[in-house]
Coordinates of C-alpha atoms and ligand atoms in Angstrom, one line a residue:
M298 CA 0.0 0.0 0.0
C299 CA 1.3 3.5 -0.9
P300 CA 1.7 6.4 1.5
R301 CA -0.8 9.2 1.1
V302 CA 1.7 12.0 0.9
I303 CA 5.4 12.4 0.0
E304 CA 6.7 15.7 1.6
K305 CA 9.1 18.0 -0.3
P306 CA 9.8 15.4 -2.9
G307 CA 12.1 17.2 -5.2
T308 CA 14.1 19.6 -3.2
A309 CA 16.6 17.3 -1.4
R310 CA 19.2 17.0 -4.2
G311 CA 18.9 20.1 -6.2
P312 CA 19.2 23.9 -6.3
R313 CA 16.3 26.0 -5.0
P314 CA 13.2 25.1 -7.0
N315 CA 12.0 27.6 -9.5
L316 CA 8.6 27.4 -8.0
E317 CA 8.9 27.5 -4.2
D318 CA 5.4 28.2 -3.2
W319 CA 2.6 27.1 -5.5
A320 CA -0.1 29.2 -3.9
R321 CA 1.9 32.4 -4.0
A322 CA 3.2 31.7 -7.5
R323 CA -0.4 31.4 -8.7
A324 CA -1.6 34.5 -6.9
D325 CA 1.3 36.6 -8.2
F326 CA 1.2 35.3 -11.7
R327 CA 0.6 37.7 -14.7
W328 CA 1.0 36.6 -18.3
E329 CA 2.5 40.0 -19.1
S330 CA 5.3 39.5 -16.7
A331 CA 5.8 35.9 -17.8
K332 CA 6.2 37.2 -21.3
S333 CA 9.1 39.4 -20.2
Q334 CA 11.1 36.2 -19.7
L335 CA 11.2 35.7 -23.4
D336 CA 13.5 37.7 -25.6
G337 CA 11.4 38.5 -28.7
L338 CA 12.9 39.0 -32.1
P339 CA 15.3 42.0 -32.3
A340 CA 13.8 45.4 -33.0
G341 CA 10.3 44.3 -32.0
R342 CA 9.9 42.0 -35.0
G343 CA 7.7 39.5 -33.2
L344 CA 8.1 36.2 -31.5
N345 CA 9.7 33.1 -33.0
I346 CA 10.2 29.8 -31.2
A347 CA 13.6 29.1 -32.8
H348 CA 15.0 32.5 -31.8
E349 CA 14.0 31.8 -28.1
A350 CA 15.4 28.3 -28.2
V351 CA 18.7 28.9 -30.0
D352 CA 19.7 32.4 -31.2
R353 CA 19.0 34.3 -28.1
H354 CA 21.5 32.3 -26.1
V355 CA 24.2 32.8 -28.8
L356 CA 23.5 36.5 -29.0
G357 CA 23.6 36.6 -25.2
G358 CA 27.1 35.2 -25.1
R359 CA 26.2 31.6 -24.2
G360 CA 26.9 30.1 -27.6
A361 CA 29.6 27.7 -26.2
R362 CA 27.2 25.9 -23.9
I363 CA 26.1 22.4 -25.1
A364 CA 22.6 22.5 -26.5
L365 CA 22.2 19.0 -27.7
R366 CA 24.1 15.9 -26.6
W367 CA 23.4 13.1 -29.0
L368 CA 23.8 9.4 -28.1
P369 CA 23.8 7.4 -31.4
K370 CA 22.6 3.8 -31.2
R371 CA 26.2 2.8 -31.4
G372 CA 29.4 4.8 -31.1
N373 CA 30.5 7.9 -29.3
R374 CA 28.3 10.8 -28.2
V375 CA 28.2 14.0 -30.3
D376 CA 27.8 17.4 -28.7
L377 CA 26.3 20.4 -30.5
S378 CA 26.8 23.8 -28.8
Y379 CA 24.1 26.5 -29.0
A380 CA 26.4 28.2 -31.6
D381 CA 26.7 25.0 -33.7
L382 CA 22.9 24.6 -33.5
M383 CA 22.4 28.2 -34.6
R384 CA 24.7 27.8 -37.6
R385 CA 23.1 24.5 -38.6
T386 CA 19.5 25.7 -38.3
N387 CA 20.5 28.9 -40.2
R388 CA 21.8 26.7 -43.0
F389 CA 18.6 24.7 -43.1
A390 CA 16.4 27.7 -43.0
N391 CA 18.4 29.2 -46.0
A392 CA 18.1 25.8 -47.8
L393 CA 14.3 26.0 -47.5
G394 CA 14.4 29.6 -48.9
Q395 CA 16.4 28.3 -51.9
L396 CA 13.7 25.8 -52.5
D397 CA 11.2 28.6 -52.5
V398 CA 9.5 27.4 -49.3
R399 CA 7.3 30.2 -47.9
E400 CA 5.8 31.2 -44.6
G401 CA 3.2 28.7 -43.5
D402 CA 4.3 25.9 -45.9
R403 CA 4.4 22.6 -44.2
V404 CA 7.7 20.8 -43.6
F405 CA 7.3 17.2 -42.4
A406 CA 10.0 15.0 -41.0
L407 CA 10.2 11.2 -40.9
L408 CA 13.5 10.6 -39.1
G409 CA 14.9 8.8 -36.2
R410 CA 16.2 10.8 -33.3
T411 CA 19.3 12.1 -35.1
P412 CA 20.7 15.7 -35.0
E413 CA 19.2 16.4 -38.4
L414 CA 15.7 16.0 -37.0
Y415 CA 16.4 18.8 -34.4
V416 CA 18.1 21.0 -37.0
A417 CA 15.1 20.5 -39.4
A418 CA 12.6 21.3 -36.7
L419 CA 14.3 24.5 -35.5
G420 CA 15.4 25.6 -39.0
A421 CA 11.8 25.2 -40.3
L422 CA 10.5 27.3 -37.4
K423 CA 13.1 30.0 -38.2
H424 CA 11.9 30.1 -41.7
R425 CA 8.3 30.4 -40.5
A426 CA 7.3 27.1 -42.1
V427 CA 5.0 24.8 -40.1
F428 CA 6.9 21.8 -38.8
C429 CA 5.2 18.4 -38.5
P430 CA 7.3 15.6 -37.1
M431 CA 6.2 12.0 -37.7
F432 CA 7.3 9.0 -35.7
S433 CA 9.8 7.0 -37.9
A434 CA 8.1 3.7 -37.0
F435 CA 4.9 4.6 -38.8
G436 CA 4.0 2.5 -41.7
P437 CA 3.4 3.9 -45.2
E438 CA -0.3 4.5 -44.8
P439 CA -0.2 6.6 -41.6
V440 CA 2.7 8.5 -43.2
R441 CA 0.6 9.1 -46.4
Q442 CA -2.5 10.1 -44.5
R443 CA -0.7 12.7 -42.3
M444 CA 1.2 14.2 -45.3
E445 CA -2.0 14.4 -47.3
L446 CA -4.1 15.9 -44.5
G447 CA -1.3 18.2 -43.5
E448 CA -0.5 19.2 -47.2
A449 CA 3.2 18.5 -46.8
R450 CA 5.3 20.5 -49.2
V451 CA 8.7 19.3 -47.9
L452 CA 9.7 16.0 -46.3
V453 CA 13.0 15.4 -44.5
T454 CA 13.8 11.7 -44.2
T455 CA 16.5 9.1 -44.8
A456 CA 17.0 7.1 -47.9
A457 CA 16.0 3.9 -46.3
L458 CA 12.7 5.3 -44.8
Y459 CA 12.0 7.0 -48.2
E460 CA 12.4 3.8 -50.2
K461 CA 10.4 1.8 -47.8
K462 CA 7.6 4.1 -46.9
V463 CA 7.3 7.1 -49.3
A464 CA 8.7 6.4 -52.8
H465 CA 5.7 4.4 -54.0
L466 CA 3.3 7.0 -52.6
R467 CA 4.7 10.0 -54.4
D468 CA 2.1 10.0 -57.1
S469 CA -0.7 10.2 -54.5
L470 CA 1.0 13.2 -52.8
P471 CA 1.0 15.9 -55.6
R472 CA 1.7 18.7 -53.1
L473 CA 4.9 17.1 -51.9
E474 CA 7.5 18.9 -53.9
H475 CA 10.8 18.3 -52.2
V476 CA 12.1 15.3 -50.3
L477 CA 15.4 16.0 -48.5
V478 CA 17.3 12.9 -47.7
V479 CA 19.8 12.6 -44.8
G480 CA 22.7 10.3 -45.7
E481 CA 24.1 9.3 -49.0
P482 CA 23.3 8.6 -51.8
A483 CA 20.0 10.5 -52.3
P484 CA 17.6 8.3 -54.3
A485 CA 16.0 9.4 -57.6
G486 CA 13.5 12.2 -57.0
T487 CA 15.1 13.4 -53.8
L488 CA 17.7 16.0 -52.8
S489 CA 20.7 15.5 -50.5
F490 CA 20.1 17.2 -47.1
R491 CA 23.9 17.6 -46.7
E492 CA 24.6 19.1 -50.1
L493 CA 21.8 21.6 -49.7
T494 CA 22.8 22.7 -46.2
D495 CA 26.5 22.7 -46.9
R496 CA 25.9 25.0 -49.8
A497 CA 23.7 27.3 -47.8
S498 CA 24.9 30.3 -45.7
P499 CA 25.3 29.9 -41.9
E500 CA 23.9 33.4 -41.5
Y501 CA 20.1 33.8 -41.4
C502 CA 17.9 36.7 -40.3
I503 CA 14.5 35.6 -39.0
E504 CA 11.8 37.5 -40.8
P505 CA 9.1 39.2 -38.6
T506 CA 7.0 36.5 -37.0
S507 CA 3.6 37.1 -35.5
A508 CA 3.0 35.4 -32.2
E509 CA -0.1 33.9 -33.8
A510 CA 1.7 32.5 -36.8
P511 CA 1.2 28.7 -37.2
A512 CA 4.4 26.9 -36.1
L513 CA 3.8 23.2 -35.3
L514 CA 1.4 20.5 -36.4
H515 CA 1.0 17.6 -34.1
F516 CA -1.1 14.5 -34.5
T517 CA -2.7 13.1 -31.4
S518 CA -1.8 9.6 -30.2
G519 CA -4.9 7.8 -31.6
T520 CA -5.7 6.2 -28.3
T521 CA -9.4 6.8 -28.6
G522 CA -9.8 6.9 -32.4
K523 CA -8.4 8.3 -35.6
P524 CA -5.5 10.7 -34.8
K525 CA -6.4 14.4 -35.1
G526 CA -4.0 17.1 -36.4
A527 CA -3.6 19.9 -33.8
L528 CA -2.1 23.2 -35.0
H529 CA 0.0 25.4 -32.6
V530 CA 1.4 28.9 -33.0
H531 CA 4.7 30.5 -32.2
Q532 CA 3.3 32.0 -29.0
A533 CA 3.2 28.5 -27.5
V534 CA 6.8 29.0 -26.7
L535 CA 5.8 31.0 -23.7
M536 CA 4.1 28.0 -22.2
H537 CA 6.9 25.6 -23.1
H538 CA 9.4 27.9 -21.4
M539 CA 7.4 28.6 -18.4
T540 CA 6.3 25.0 -17.7
G541 CA 9.9 23.8 -18.4
K542 CA 10.9 26.1 -15.6
L543 CA 8.1 25.7 -13.1
A544 CA 6.8 22.1 -13.7
L545 CA 10.0 20.4 -14.7
D546 CA 12.2 22.8 -12.6
L547 CA 14.7 23.3 -15.4
H548 CA 17.8 25.3 -14.6
A549 CA 20.4 26.3 -17.2
E550 CA 22.9 23.9 -15.6
D551 CA 20.7 20.9 -16.1
L552 CA 21.3 17.9 -18.2
F553 CA 17.8 17.1 -19.2
W554 CA 16.5 13.9 -20.8
C555 CA 13.0 13.7 -22.2
T556 CA 12.6 10.2 -23.5
A557 CA 9.7 10.9 -25.8
D558 CA 10.2 11.0 -29.6
P559 CA 9.4 14.3 -31.3
G560 CA 6.8 12.5 -33.3
W561 CA 4.6 13.0 -30.2
V562 CA 3.9 16.4 -28.8
T563 CA 5.9 15.7 -25.6
G564 CA 9.1 15.0 -27.7
T565 CA 8.8 18.5 -29.3
S566 CA 7.4 20.7 -26.5
Y567 CA 9.8 19.2 -23.9
G568 CA 12.2 17.1 -26.1
I569 CA 13.3 20.3 -28.0
I570 CA 11.8 23.6 -27.1
A571 CA 11.5 23.9 -23.3
P572 CA 15.1 22.7 -22.4
L573 CA 16.6 25.0 -25.1
T574 CA 14.6 28.1 -24.1
N575 CA 15.7 27.5 -20.6
G576 CA 19.4 27.2 -21.7
A577 CA 19.8 23.6 -20.5
T578 CA 21.6 20.8 -22.3
M579 CA 19.2 18.2 -23.8
L580 CA 20.1 14.6 -24.2
V581 CA 18.8 12.8 -27.2
D582 CA 19.2 9.0 -27.3
E583 CA 18.7 7.5 -30.8
A584 CA 18.1 4.0 -29.4
E585 CA 14.8 2.5 -28.3
F586 CA 14.0 1.5 -24.8
D587 CA 16.4 -0.9 -23.1
A588 CA 16.3 -1.0 -19.3
E589 CA 20.1 -1.4 -18.8
R590 CA 20.9 1.2 -21.4
W591 CA 18.6 3.7 -19.7
Y592 CA 20.1 3.2 -16.3
R593 CA 23.6 3.5 -17.8
T594 CA 22.6 6.6 -19.7
L595 CA 21.2 8.2 -16.5
Q596 CA 24.5 7.4 -14.7
D597 CA 27.1 8.1 -17.4
Q598 CA 25.5 11.2 -18.9
K599 CA 24.9 12.6 -15.4
V600 CA 21.2 13.3 -16.1
T601 CA 19.8 15.7 -13.6
V602 CA 16.2 16.1 -14.8
W603 CA 14.4 13.2 -16.4
Y604 CA 11.0 13.3 -18.1
T605 CA 9.5 10.0 -19.1
A606 CA 6.2 8.1 -19.3
P607 CA 4.3 5.5 -17.2
T608 CA 4.8 2.7 -19.8
A609 CA 8.6 3.2 -19.6
I610 CA 8.5 3.3 -15.8
R611 CA 6.5 0.1 -15.8
M612 CA 9.0 -1.5 -18.1
L613 CA 11.8 -0.5 -15.8
M614 CA 9.8 -2.0 -12.9
K615 CA 9.3 -5.2 -14.9
A616 CA 13.1 -5.4 -15.4
G617 CA 13.4 -5.9 -11.7
N618 CA 14.8 -4.1 -8.7
E619 CA 18.3 -5.6 -8.9
L620 CA 19.4 -4.0 -12.1
P621 CA 19.2 -0.3 -10.9
K622 CA 21.4 -1.2 -7.9
H623 CA 24.4 -1.6 -10.3
F624 CA 24.2 2.1 -11.3
D625 CA 24.8 5.4 -9.6
L626 CA 21.6 7.3 -10.2
S627 CA 22.2 9.9 -7.6
R628 CA 22.7 12.8 -10.1
V629 CA 19.0 12.7 -11.0
R630 CA 17.4 15.4 -8.9
F631 CA 13.9 15.6 -10.5
A632 CA 11.9 12.9 -12.3
A633 CA 8.6 13.5 -14.0
S634 CA 6.1 11.5 -16.0
V635 CA 3.3 12.2 -18.5
G636 CA 1.1 10.6 -21.1
E637 CA -1.0 8.2 -19.0
P638 CA -2.1 7.8 -15.5
L639 CA 0.8 7.1 -13.2
N640 CA -0.1 4.4 -10.8
P641 CA 0.8 5.3 -7.2
E642 CA 2.8 2.1 -7.1
A643 CA 5.1 3.6 -9.8
V644 CA 5.6 6.9 -7.9
I645 CA 6.7 4.9 -4.8
W646 CA 8.9 2.6 -6.9
G647 CA 10.7 5.7 -8.1
A648 CA 11.2 6.9 -4.5
D649 CA 12.7 3.5 -3.5
T650 CA 14.8 2.9 -6.6
L651 CA 16.0 6.4 -7.6
G652 CA 15.7 7.9 -4.2
L653 CA 13.1 10.3 -5.6
P654 CA 9.5 9.8 -6.6
F655 CA 8.1 10.5 -10.1
H656 CA 6.2 13.7 -10.5
D657 CA 3.2 13.1 -12.6
N658 CA 1.8 15.9 -14.8
W659 CA -1.1 16.1 -17.2
W660 CA -1.6 17.7 -20.6
Q661 CA -2.6 16.8 -24.1
T662 CA -1.6 17.4 -27.7
E663 CA -4.3 20.0 -27.8
T664 CA -3.0 21.9 -24.7
G665 CA 0.5 22.1 -26.2
G666 CA 2.1 22.3 -22.8
I667 CA 1.8 21.0 -19.2
M668 CA -1.4 22.2 -17.5
I669 CA -1.4 20.3 -14.2
A670 CA 1.7 19.2 -12.3
N671 CA 3.4 18.0 -9.2
Y672 CA 6.1 20.5 -8.4
A673 CA 9.5 20.0 -6.8
S674 CA 8.5 22.0 -3.7
M675 CA 5.0 20.6 -3.3
P676 CA 4.0 17.4 -1.4
I677 CA 3.1 14.6 -3.7
R678 CA -0.1 12.6 -3.2
P679 CA 0.7 9.5 -5.2
G680 CA -1.9 8.8 -7.8
S681 CA -2.7 12.5 -8.2
M682 CA -1.7 14.6 -11.3
G683 CA -1.1 17.6 -9.1
R684 CA -2.3 21.1 -9.3
P685 CA -2.7 23.6 -12.2
L686 CA 0.2 25.8 -13.3
P687 CA 0.2 29.4 -12.5
G688 CA -1.9 31.2 -15.2
I689 CA -4.0 28.1 -15.8
E690 CA -7.5 27.8 -14.5
A691 CA -8.7 24.2 -14.4
A692 CA -12.1 23.0 -13.2
V693 CA -14.3 20.0 -12.9
V694 CA -17.5 20.4 -15.0
R695 CA -20.6 18.7 -16.0
R696 CA -22.0 19.2 -19.5
T697 CA -25.6 20.5 -19.5
A698 CA -28.1 21.1 -22.3
G699 CA -27.2 24.8 -22.2
G700 CA -23.5 24.8 -21.5
V701 CA -21.4 23.6 -18.6
E702 CA -21.9 23.6 -14.9
L703 CA -19.0 23.8 -12.5
I704 CA -18.7 21.0 -9.9
E705 CA -17.6 22.6 -6.7
T706 CA -18.0 19.6 -4.3
P707 CA -14.6 18.1 -3.6
D708 CA -14.0 14.5 -4.9
E709 CA -17.0 14.6 -7.2
Q710 CA -16.3 13.3 -10.6
G711 CA -16.7 15.4 -13.8
E712 CA -14.9 16.5 -17.0
L713 CA -11.6 18.3 -16.8
A714 CA -12.1 21.8 -18.3
L715 CA -9.5 24.6 -18.8
A716 CA -10.3 28.3 -19.1
T717 CA -9.4 29.2 -22.7
G718 CA -6.7 31.6 -23.7
W719 CA -3.4 30.0 -22.6
P720 CA -0.6 30.6 -25.1
S721 CA -0.1 27.0 -26.3
M722 CA -3.8 26.2 -26.8
F723 CA -4.3 24.5 -30.2
R724 CA -5.7 26.9 -32.8
A725 CA -7.4 24.3 -35.0
Y726 CA -8.0 20.6 -35.7
L727 CA -6.8 20.3 -39.3
N728 CA -9.8 20.1 -41.7
A729 CA -12.2 19.6 -38.8
P730 CA -13.5 23.0 -37.7
D731 CA -16.7 21.6 -36.3
R732 CA -14.9 19.2 -34.1
Y733 CA -12.7 22.0 -33.0
A734 CA -15.7 24.2 -32.1
Q735 CA -17.3 21.4 -30.1
C736 CA -14.3 21.4 -27.7
F737 CA -15.2 24.9 -26.5
V738 CA -18.2 25.7 -24.3
D739 CA -18.8 28.9 -22.3
G740 CA -15.2 29.9 -22.4
W741 CA -13.9 26.5 -21.3
Y742 CA -12.0 23.9 -23.3
L743 CA -13.4 20.5 -22.5
S744 CA -10.6 17.9 -22.4
G745 CA -12.6 14.6 -22.7
D746 CA -10.9 13.3 -19.5
L747 CA -12.8 12.6 -16.3
V748 CA -11.2 13.7 -13.0
K749 CA -11.9 14.6 -9.4
K750 CA -10.5 17.5 -7.5
D751 CA -9.9 17.1 -3.8
A752 CA -10.5 19.7 -1.1
D753 CA -6.9 21.0 -1.5
G754 CA -7.1 21.4 -5.2
Y755 CA -5.2 18.3 -6.3
F756 CA -6.6 16.7 -9.5
W757 CA -7.1 12.9 -9.7
F758 CA -7.5 11.2 -13.0
V759 CA -10.5 8.9 -13.3
G760 CA -10.4 7.9 -17.0
R761 CA -11.1 9.1 -20.4
A762 CA -14.8 9.8 -20.9
D763 CA -14.8 7.0 -23.6
D764 CA -13.3 4.4 -21.2
V765 CA -15.5 4.9 -18.2
I766 CA -17.4 1.8 -17.1
K767 CA -21.0 1.9 -15.9
T768 CA -21.6 -1.1 -13.7
A769 CA -24.5 -1.7 -11.3
G770 CA -25.2 2.0 -11.0
H771 CA -21.6 3.0 -10.5
L772 CA -19.4 5.0 -12.8
I773 CA -15.9 3.6 -12.6
G774 CA -12.7 4.8 -14.1
P775 CA -10.3 2.1 -15.2
F776 CA -7.3 3.9 -13.6
E777 CA -8.5 3.2 -10.1
V778 CA -9.0 -0.5 -10.8
E779 CA -5.7 -0.8 -12.8
S780 CA -3.8 0.8 -10.0
V781 CA -5.0 -1.7 -7.5
L782 CA -4.2 -4.6 -9.8
V783 CA -0.6 -3.5 -10.3
E784 CA -0.2 -3.4 -6.5
H785 CA -0.2 -7.2 -6.7
P786 CA 3.4 -8.5 -6.9
A787 CA 2.6 -10.7 -9.9
V788 CA 1.0 -7.9 -12.1
A789 CA 3.3 -5.8 -14.2
E790 CA 0.5 -4.0 -16.2
A791 CA -3.2 -4.0 -16.3
G792 CA -5.9 -2.7 -18.7
V793 CA -9.6 -2.7 -17.7
I794 CA -12.7 -2.5 -19.8
G795 CA -16.5 -2.7 -19.4
K796 CA -18.1 -5.7 -20.9
P797 CA -21.9 -5.6 -21.6
D798 CA -23.9 -7.5 -19.1
P799 CA -27.7 -7.9 -19.0
V800 CA -27.9 -7.4 -15.2
A801 CA -25.1 -4.9 -14.3
G802 CA -25.1 -2.9 -17.5
E803 CA -21.3 -3.5 -17.7
L804 CA -19.0 -6.0 -16.0
I805 CA -15.4 -5.1 -15.3
K806 CA -13.0 -7.2 -17.1
A807 CA -9.2 -6.9 -16.6
F808 CA -6.4 -7.9 -18.8
V809 CA -3.1 -8.3 -17.0
A810 CA 0.6 -8.9 -18.0
L811 CA 2.7 -10.7 -15.5
R812 CA 6.0 -9.8 -14.1
P813 CA 8.9 -12.2 -14.9
G814 CA 9.0 -15.2 -12.7
F815 CA 5.2 -15.6 -12.4
A816 CA 3.1 -18.2 -14.2
W817 CA -0.6 -17.9 -14.8
S818 CA -2.8 -20.4 -13.0
D819 CA -6.3 -20.6 -11.6
D820 CA -4.9 -20.0 -8.1
L821 CA -3.1 -16.9 -9.2
C822 CA -6.2 -15.6 -10.9
S823 CA -8.3 -16.1 -7.8
E824 CA -5.6 -14.5 -5.7
I825 CA -5.6 -11.4 -7.9
L826 CA -9.4 -11.2 -7.9
A827 CA -9.5 -11.5 -4.2
H828 CA -6.8 -8.8 -3.8
A829 CA -8.9 -6.5 -6.0
R830 CA -12.1 -7.3 -4.1
R831 CA -10.4 -6.6 -0.8
R832 CA -9.1 -3.2 -1.9
L833 CA -12.0 -2.0 -4.0
G834 CA -15.0 -3.7 -2.7
P835 CA -17.2 -6.2 -4.6
A836 CA -19.1 -3.6 -6.7
V837 CA -16.0 -2.0 -8.2
S838 CA -13.6 -5.0 -8.6
P839 CA -13.2 -7.0 -11.8
K840 CA -15.3 -10.0 -12.3
E841 CA -13.0 -11.5 -15.0
I842 CA -9.3 -11.5 -15.5
A843 CA -7.5 -12.6 -18.7
V844 CA -3.7 -12.9 -18.9
T845 CA -1.8 -11.5 -21.9
S846 CA 1.9 -11.2 -22.7
D847 CA 1.5 -7.5 -23.6
L848 CA -1.3 -5.1 -23.6
P849 CA -2.1 -3.3 -26.9
K850 CA -0.5 0.1 -26.9
T851 CA 0.0 3.1 -29.1
K852 CA 3.5 3.7 -30.4
S853 CA 3.6 6.5 -27.8
G854 CA 3.1 3.9 -25.1
K855 CA -0.6 4.3 -24.1
I856 CA -2.8 1.3 -23.3
M857 CA -5.5 1.1 -26.0
R858 CA -8.5 0.1 -24.0
R859 CA -10.8 0.6 -27.0
L860 CA -8.9 -2.2 -28.8
L861 CA -9.1 -4.6 -25.8
K862 CA -12.8 -3.9 -25.8
A863 CA -13.3 -4.3 -29.6
R864 CA -11.4 -7.6 -29.6
E865 CA -13.3 -8.9 -26.6
L866 CA -16.6 -8.1 -28.2
G867 CA -15.6 -9.1 -31.7
L868 CA -16.2 -5.5 -33.0
P869 CA -14.3 -3.7 -35.7
E870 CA -10.9 -2.6 -34.4
G871 CA -11.0 0.9 -35.8
D872 CA -7.9 3.1 -36.7
L873 CA -4.8 1.1 -35.9
S874 CA -2.3 3.5 -37.5
T875 CA -0.6 4.2 -34.2
L876 CA -0.7 0.7 -32.7
E877 CA 2.7 -0.4 -31.3
G878 CA 4.1 -3.4 -33.2
G879 CA 1.9 -2.5 -36.2
E880 CA 3.5 -2.1 -39.6
Q881 CA 7.0 -0.8 -39.4
Ligands
LIG1081 P1 -6.4 10.6 -29.1 O1 -6.8 12.0 -28.7 O2 -6.0 10.5 -30.5 O3 -7.3 9.5 -28.6 P2 -4.5 10.8 -26.9 O4 -5.5 11.5 -26.2 O5 -3.9 9.6 -26.2 O6 -5.0 10.3 -28.3 P3 -2.4 12.7 -26.5 O7 -2.8 14.1 -26.8 O8 -1.0 12.2 -26.8 O9 -3.3 11.8 -27.3 O10 -2.6 12.3 -25.0 C1 -3.4 13.1 -24.1 C2 -4.2 12.2 -23.2 O11 -3.3 11.4 -22.4 C3 -4.9 13.0 -22.1 O12 -6.2 13.4 -22.6 C4 -5.1 11.9 -21.1 O13 -6.2 11.0 -21.3 C5 -3.8 11.1 -21.1 N1 -2.9 11.6 -20.1 C6 -1.8 12.5 -20.3 N2 -1.2 12.7 -19.2 C7 -1.8 12.0 -18.2 C8 -1.7 11.9 -16.8 N3 -0.7 12.5 -16.1 N4 -2.6 11.2 -16.1 C9 -3.6 10.6 -16.8 N5 -3.8 10.7 -18.1 C10 -2.9 11.4 -18.8
LIG1082 MG1 -6.9 12.9 -26.9

């Protein structure tokens, strides 16, 4: 069983936290003064993400600091200073200019985590193109769909990815004019990234950029259905910067590792922009998850702030408690998690293994940046997502015929809503204006997630509105049930769905993956059912459990409950473009 509160979780090892007193920081907060932390383009020419991330540091005399530390799959690490990054992004921006790429044109990337991906992202932003990163493990169809919907004019990729996933689609993508290929030789119909950038000048002057100019296009994870394209503007940088500082406690001295791929919004907002605007060094690992490599990376690279996801944490837990003992993890001073509910068990495991708990935080592709967080200076209540950022008004609401109604009673369940107007709020769903409009009611953005707020203002995730189970008159969020299941020593992961039942409406069915060393048996099944009944009571506990070697997940690591349900009920599986282990 987990403790209810962990006091002063993130202050023991580090400098003074950037946010020392949550209540005071919220009371004192003004967007106008937050804006003054940004530089702005010289001579009042607007606001550009790439200037804030790169050029301002070089112009401010900090060009020699390491901006990007790259760990290739094999071989030695490569460091790029802020000055290197400025030159390389300038060259890329000039190369785009030479290709007649204009403001607002869409530049897509289909690349592994190599320096060129980061150069392309920041160079495209400098040139005021809209950058859209795609996860390199997508199959040809998801790649085609995204580029078609997003009207890609330029694609940056590798020869191997091009041949495998794009070459045969060129005819169906008439708007795709230029494909820039990293590595030699460039296949027919493509241009060499290196030749183009080598030829281009390392000097570039960013043209005036409106804070409202479109900057980034991100597709959602596809957990609940077909991925949506969310458009963000340059002004989002204010949120990236501020949340990097307050929620992730980034200081300029930090070696920061965000494990997400830039193909997902986390890997861009926090895997590129926030660490750079805060002047830190960001670590980029080209390789995929491997427990031993990850512990070695934390140790050898002296990572100080680490931002990862529940699935990765659960995989580390699955790898056992012996492995981390072989590594010195004492440099990590702040660890955070996002993307899915973080089971209390995982928070505590962090405290035991790393010597510090994971700080959960909540946000979405649509919000562009962290909205609710556990801060270094604030006691953690394991299982809670924390409290809203300064400048963010979050509420629990109920939809009514005429609008929304605020739920003021503590611990009562409702939909998480955010008062509109924060800088990184998405400005459109691509080609879906009606769907976009439906997200907003009475000045609130409705998130589609169900939560509770306790009497002290901590938010607790209940489940996605689509995943909530109605059984015998109760509304049950899968997270609560799953968190209890993973408390059992045999259970590594759990996914819970509602299964139609003539009497109860829905019955709770659980799918579990076991930890190494455990074998499935009737006895173990009964033991887990009994544990759940004891902890949750008979009404809320699962009636059936099935064992599975792995739960279906999105490529960004989220459990796809809709797929568990469709398979259980023999229904169509829906959009599988982001399914992990799908077409590579
Ligand atoms: P889609 O919208 O395509 O179904 P998605 O919602 O998974 O996919 P993302 O924008 O990547 O796409 O994820 C945001 C969602 O992830 C949130 O709405 C929430 O359901 C979940 N989430 C993120 N962080 C947390 C957290 N700390 N606790 C619980 N859930 C979280
Ligand atoms: Mg979503």
